[in-house]
Amino acid sequence: MIAHLKGTIHRLKPEEVTIDVKGVGYRVYVPINVWDTLKEGGETMLHTYTHIREDRMDLFGFLEDSERILFERFIAMNGIGPKLALELSAVPKSLLMQAVGAQEPRLLTTVKGIGKKTAEKLLLDLKSLAESQPEIFGSGMSSVSENSTFDQDAIEALKTLGYDSQTIMSVMKDMPEECATTEERVAAALRAL
């Protein structure tokens, strides 16, 4: 299997890049948040997961090995394939930990393709993973702040206004700390959009 690739990035379309490694181009699917950070023509290293099916082989790339491990955990779950796992990989780890801490599956159902039952199973798996390998979620992720920028009501309000979950998560992760109420978070998100 291919563990990582280091080379020149060519952005194709959202969630898809080609990485040129000494003249050989590898098509790699990446979470949208990773795609946003990669610069066209820039050098980078992606930790990869190779997904093999009968008719094709796909590569999925991540900036950190912990992101790859989390992706593998997602696809090991019944009902979650690589494309849905890629969507989940774009969700900030702090939101995942907030959902685990609050045991609130609604936070995960904002991801397209995740229903309530899948979200509940995912919460159990993430809780187990957070207890056994807390380093995957980074330092300080095990304690979830009540003042988290991921306010479910704000997320729902933005979805009602027609924004997709990836766009919402992208804006919410950069939310200023001084936004304490749902109204302030929605207003700040709308200004950012």
mmCIF file of C-alpha atoms in Angstrom:
data_model
loop_
_atom_site.group_PDB
_atom_site.id
_atom_site.type_symbol
_atom_site.label_atom_id
_atom_site.label_comp_id
_atom_site.label_asym_id
_atom_site.label_seq_id
_atom_site.Cartn_x
_atom_site.Cartn_y
_atom_site.Cartn_z
ATOM 1 C CA MET A 1 0.000 0.000 0.000
ATOM 2 C CA ILE A 2 1.013 3.607 -0.496
ATOM 3 C CA ALA A 3 1.631 5.212 2.909
ATOM 4 C CA HIS A 4 2.329 8.765 1.761
ATOM 5 C CA LEU A 5 3.099 10.856 -1.291
ATOM 6 C CA LYS A 6 5.359 13.900 -1.474
ATOM 7 C CA GLY A 7 5.289 16.106 -4.523
ATOM 8 C CA THR A 8 3.768 19.007 -6.431
ATOM 9 C CA ILE A 9 0.045 19.623 -6.045
ATOM 10 C CA HIS A 10 -2.323 20.305 -8.938
ATOM 11 C CA ARG A 11 -5.845 21.101 -7.770
ATOM 12 C CA LEU A 12 -8.427 19.542 -10.083
ATOM 13 C CA LYS A 13 -11.808 20.152 -8.493
ATOM 14 C CA PRO A 14 -13.046 20.338 -4.910
ATOM 15 C CA GLU A 15 -11.917 17.271 -2.951
ATOM 16 C CA GLU A 16 -9.656 16.052 -5.754
ATOM 17 C CA VAL A 17 -5.985 16.782 -6.486
ATOM 18 C CA THR A 18 -3.189 15.299 -8.516
ATOM 19 C CA ILE A 19 0.157 15.034 -6.779
ATOM 20 C CA ASP A 20 3.133 14.845 -9.139
ATOM 21 C CA VAL A 21 5.821 12.619 -7.640
ATOM 22 C CA LYS A 22 8.917 12.712 -9.875
ATOM 23 C CA GLY A 23 6.878 12.760 -13.071
ATOM 24 C CA VAL A 24 4.137 10.351 -11.998
ATOM 25 C CA GLY A 25 0.756 11.922 -11.227
ATOM 26 C CA TYR A 26 -1.417 10.311 -8.560
ATOM 27 C CA ARG A 27 -5.083 11.307 -8.275
ATOM 28 C CA VAL A 28 -5.891 11.721 -4.596
ATOM 29 C CA TYR A 29 -9.227 12.515 -2.971
ATOM 30 C CA VAL A 30 -8.906 14.883 -0.020
ATOM 31 C CA PRO A 31 -11.360 16.406 2.487
ATOM 32 C CA ILE A 32 -12.535 19.863 1.404
ATOM 33 C CA ASN A 33 -10.700 21.538 4.296
ATOM 34 C CA VAL A 34 -7.429 19.950 3.105
ATOM 35 C CA TRP A 35 -8.179 20.930 -0.489
ATOM 36 C CA ASP A 36 -8.669 24.541 0.635
ATOM 37 C CA THR A 37 -5.214 24.651 2.242
ATOM 38 C CA LEU A 38 -3.302 23.110 -0.673
ATOM 39 C CA LYS A 39 -1.726 25.605 -3.067
ATOM 40 C CA GLU A 40 -1.640 24.981 -6.809
ATOM 41 C CA GLY A 41 1.953 24.104 -7.717
ATOM 42 C CA GLY A 42 2.981 23.882 -4.057
ATOM 43 C CA GLU A 43 5.025 21.061 -2.565
ATOM 44 C CA THR A 44 3.367 18.949 0.103
ATOM 45 C CA MET A 45 3.247 15.520 1.655
ATOM 46 C CA LEU A 46 -0.047 13.679 1.984
ATOM 47 C CA HIS A 47 -0.565 10.673 4.257
ATOM 48 C CA THR A 48 -2.615 8.292 2.157
ATOM 49 C CA TYR A 49 -5.100 5.504 2.484
ATOM 50 C CA THR A 50 -5.422 3.136 -0.482
ATOM 51 C CA HIS A 51 -8.947 1.873 -1.057
ATOM 52 C CA ILE A 52 -9.131 -1.144 -3.370
ATOM 53 C CA ARG A 53 -12.324 -2.418 -4.952
ATOM 54 C CA GLU A 54 -12.913 -4.935 -7.731
ATOM 55 C CA ASP A 55 -12.897 -2.352 -10.477
ATOM 56 C CA ARG A 56 -10.698 0.463 -9.153
ATOM 57 C CA MET A 57 -8.124 1.698 -6.698
ATOM 58 C CA ASP A 58 -8.574 5.101 -5.029
ATOM 59 C CA LEU A 59 -6.174 7.131 -2.912
ATOM 60 C CA PHE A 60 -7.385 9.357 -0.090
ATOM 61 C CA GLY A 61 -4.961 11.942 1.283
ATOM 62 C CA PHE A 62 -4.594 13.793 4.568
ATOM 63 C CA LEU A 63 -2.162 16.361 5.940
ATOM 64 C CA GLU A 64 -1.772 14.548 9.273
ATOM 65 C CA ASP A 65 -1.477 10.837 9.965
ATOM 66 C CA SER A 66 -4.073 11.199 12.740
ATOM 67 C CA GLU A 67 -6.580 12.333 10.088
ATOM 68 C CA ARG A 68 -5.844 9.188 8.072
ATOM 69 C CA ILE A 69 -6.353 7.012 11.154
ATOM 70 C CA LEU A 70 -9.697 8.695 11.829
ATOM 71 C CA PHE A 71 -10.711 8.173 8.177
ATOM 72 C CA GLU A 72 -9.884 4.464 8.468
ATOM 73 C CA ARG A 73 -12.004 4.295 11.608
ATOM 74 C CA PHE A 74 -14.912 5.891 9.740
ATOM 75 C CA ILE A 75 -14.809 3.465 6.802
ATOM 76 C CA ALA A 76 -14.580 0.488 9.158
ATOM 77 C CA MET A 77 -18.098 1.335 10.337
ATOM 78 C CA ASN A 78 -21.031 -0.417 8.719
ATOM 79 C CA GLY A 79 -22.787 1.886 6.258
ATOM 80 C CA ILE A 80 -19.946 4.380 5.830
ATOM 81 C CA GLY A 81 -18.030 4.173 2.581
ATOM 82 C CA PRO A 82 -14.968 6.160 1.558
ATOM 83 C CA LYS A 83 -16.893 9.123 0.093
ATOM 84 C CA LEU A 84 -18.985 9.574 3.247
ATOM 85 C CA ALA A 85 -15.873 9.073 5.387
ATOM 86 C CA LEU A 86 -14.237 11.870 3.377
ATOM 87 C CA GLU A 87 -17.183 14.153 4.219
ATOM 88 C CA LEU A 88 -16.807 13.246 7.904
ATOM 89 C CA SER A 89 -13.069 13.922 7.711
ATOM 90 C CA ALA A 90 -13.831 17.545 6.825
ATOM 91 C CA VAL A 91 -15.666 18.004 10.137
ATOM 92 C CA PRO A 92 -13.349 19.717 12.636
ATOM 93 C CA LYS A 93 -12.118 17.434 15.406
ATOM 94 C CA SER A 94 -13.385 19.915 17.982
ATOM 95 C CA LEU A 95 -16.940 19.441 16.674
ATOM 96 C CA LEU A 96 -16.529 15.666 16.798
ATOM 97 C CA MET A 97 -15.363 15.927 20.405
ATOM 98 C CA GLN A 98 -18.219 18.280 21.257
ATOM 99 C CA ALA A 99 -20.675 15.714 19.882
ATOM 100 C CA VAL A 100 -18.984 12.961 21.915
ATOM 101 C CA GLY A 101 -18.871 15.065 25.082
ATOM 102 C CA ALA A 102 -22.521 16.072 24.818
ATOM 103 C CA GLN A 103 -23.601 12.666 23.445
ATOM 104 C CA GLU A 104 -25.486 14.678 20.856
ATOM 105 C CA PRO A 105 -25.983 12.861 17.523
ATOM 106 C CA ARG A 106 -27.684 15.940 16.003
ATOM 107 C CA LEU A 107 -24.267 17.563 15.632
ATOM 108 C CA LEU A 108 -23.191 14.757 13.297
ATOM 109 C CA THR A 109 -26.418 14.623 11.303
ATOM 110 C CA THR A 110 -25.453 17.963 9.738
ATOM 111 C CA VAL A 111 -23.127 15.924 7.505
ATOM 112 C CA LYS A 112 -24.910 14.920 4.307
ATOM 113 C CA GLY A 113 -25.597 11.176 4.371
ATOM 114 C CA ILE A 114 -25.462 10.731 8.156
ATOM 115 C CA GLY A 115 -28.772 9.832 9.746
ATOM 116 C CA LYS A 116 -29.610 9.583 13.433
ATOM 117 C CA LYS A 117 -28.791 5.861 13.807
ATOM 118 C CA THR A 118 -25.463 6.181 12.016
ATOM 119 C CA ALA A 119 -24.651 9.266 14.110
ATOM 120 C CA GLU A 120 -25.385 7.341 17.323
ATOM 121 C CA LYS A 121 -23.110 4.460 16.259
ATOM 122 C CA LEU A 122 -20.468 6.960 15.234
ATOM 123 C CA LEU A 123 -20.631 8.652 18.649
ATOM 124 C CA LEU A 124 -19.976 5.342 20.412
ATOM 125 C CA ASP A 125 -17.043 4.586 18.135
ATOM 126 C CA LEU A 126 -15.573 8.077 18.511
ATOM 127 C CA LYS A 127 -15.920 7.918 22.291
ATOM 128 C CA SER A 128 -14.052 4.614 22.345
ATOM 129 C CA LEU A 129 -11.374 6.038 20.045
ATOM 130 C CA ALA A 130 -11.013 9.213 22.132
ATOM 131 C CA GLU A 131 -10.501 7.103 25.256
ATOM 132 C CA SER A 132 -8.026 4.673 23.684
ATOM 133 C CA GLN A 133 -6.125 7.122 21.434
ATOM 134 C CA PRO A 134 -6.698 10.710 22.615
ATOM 135 C CA GLU A 135 -3.686 11.919 20.598
ATOM 136 C CA ILE A 136 -5.741 11.507 17.413
ATOM 137 C CA PHE A 137 -7.920 14.400 18.510
ATOM 138 C CA GLY A 138 -4.993 16.561 19.609
ATOM 139 C CA SER A 139 -4.126 18.007 22.966
ATOM 140 C CA GLY A 140 -6.942 19.365 25.027
ATOM 141 C CA MET A 141 -9.647 17.891 22.824
ATOM 142 C CA SER A 142 -10.922 15.524 25.479
ATOM 143 C CA SER A 143 -12.414 18.371 27.479
ATOM 144 C CA VAL A 144 -15.148 20.059 25.533
ATOM 145 C CA SER A 145 -15.869 23.678 26.265
ATOM 146 C CA GLU A 146 -19.424 24.811 26.899
ATOM 147 C CA ASN A 147 -18.540 27.936 24.946
ATOM 148 C CA SER A 148 -17.769 25.928 21.841
ATOM 149 C CA THR A 149 -18.062 27.761 18.550
ATOM 150 C CA PHE A 150 -20.099 24.867 17.197
ATOM 151 C CA ASP A 151 -23.585 25.869 18.206
ATOM 152 C CA GLN A 152 -26.165 23.410 16.865
ATOM 153 C CA ASP A 153 -28.818 26.126 16.621
ATOM 154 C CA ALA A 154 -26.474 28.321 14.569
ATOM 155 C CA ILE A 155 -25.652 25.386 12.294
ATOM 156 C CA GLU A 156 -29.348 24.626 11.794
ATOM 157 C CA ALA A 157 -30.104 28.308 11.079
ATOM 158 C CA LEU A 158 -27.408 28.433 8.392
ATOM 159 C CA LYS A 159 -28.661 25.170 6.863
ATOM 160 C CA THR A 160 -32.166 26.664 6.739
ATOM 161 C CA LEU A 161 -30.707 29.616 4.840
ATOM 162 C CA GLY A 162 -29.453 27.171 2.216
ATOM 163 C CA TYR A 163 -25.773 26.737 3.088
ATOM 164 C CA ASP A 164 -24.255 23.262 2.813
ATOM 165 C CA SER A 165 -22.646 21.593 5.829
ATOM 166 C CA GLN A 166 -19.072 21.844 4.494
ATOM 167 C CA THR A 167 -19.379 25.600 4.019
ATOM 168 C CA ILE A 168 -20.965 25.965 7.450
ATOM 169 C CA MET A 169 -18.238 23.921 9.179
ATOM 170 C CA SER A 170 -15.548 25.888 7.378
ATOM 171 C CA VAL A 171 -16.994 29.180 8.667
ATOM 172 C CA MET A 172 -17.767 27.869 12.167
ATOM 173 C CA LYS A 173 -14.220 26.644 12.774
ATOM 174 C CA ASP A 174 -12.931 30.208 12.308
ATOM 175 C CA MET A 175 -15.611 31.760 14.518
ATOM 176 C CA PRO A 176 -14.279 34.548 16.779
ATOM 177 C CA GLU A 177 -14.317 33.635 20.479
ATOM 178 C CA GLU A 178 -16.232 36.795 21.392
ATOM 179 C CA CYS A 179 -19.327 35.425 19.600
ATOM 180 C CA ALA A 180 -21.113 33.993 22.623
ATOM 181 C CA THR A 181 -24.727 33.706 21.503
ATOM 182 C CA THR A 182 -26.364 31.865 18.636
ATOM 183 C CA GLU A 183 -27.449 35.167 17.078
ATOM 184 C CA GLU A 184 -23.893 36.539 17.178
ATOM 185 C CA ARG A 185 -22.539 33.329 15.637
ATOM 186 C CA VAL A 186 -25.096 33.345 12.822
ATOM 187 C CA ALA A 187 -24.411 37.035 12.116
ATOM 188 C CA ALA A 188 -20.634 36.463 12.106
ATOM 189 C CA ALA A 189 -21.033 33.437 9.838
ATOM 190 C CA LEU A 190 -23.187 35.393 7.387
ATOM 191 C CA ARG A 191 -20.594 38.192 7.301
ATOM 192 C CA ALA A 192 -17.891 35.607 6.561
ATOM 193 C CA LEU A 193 -19.968 34.061 3.781
#
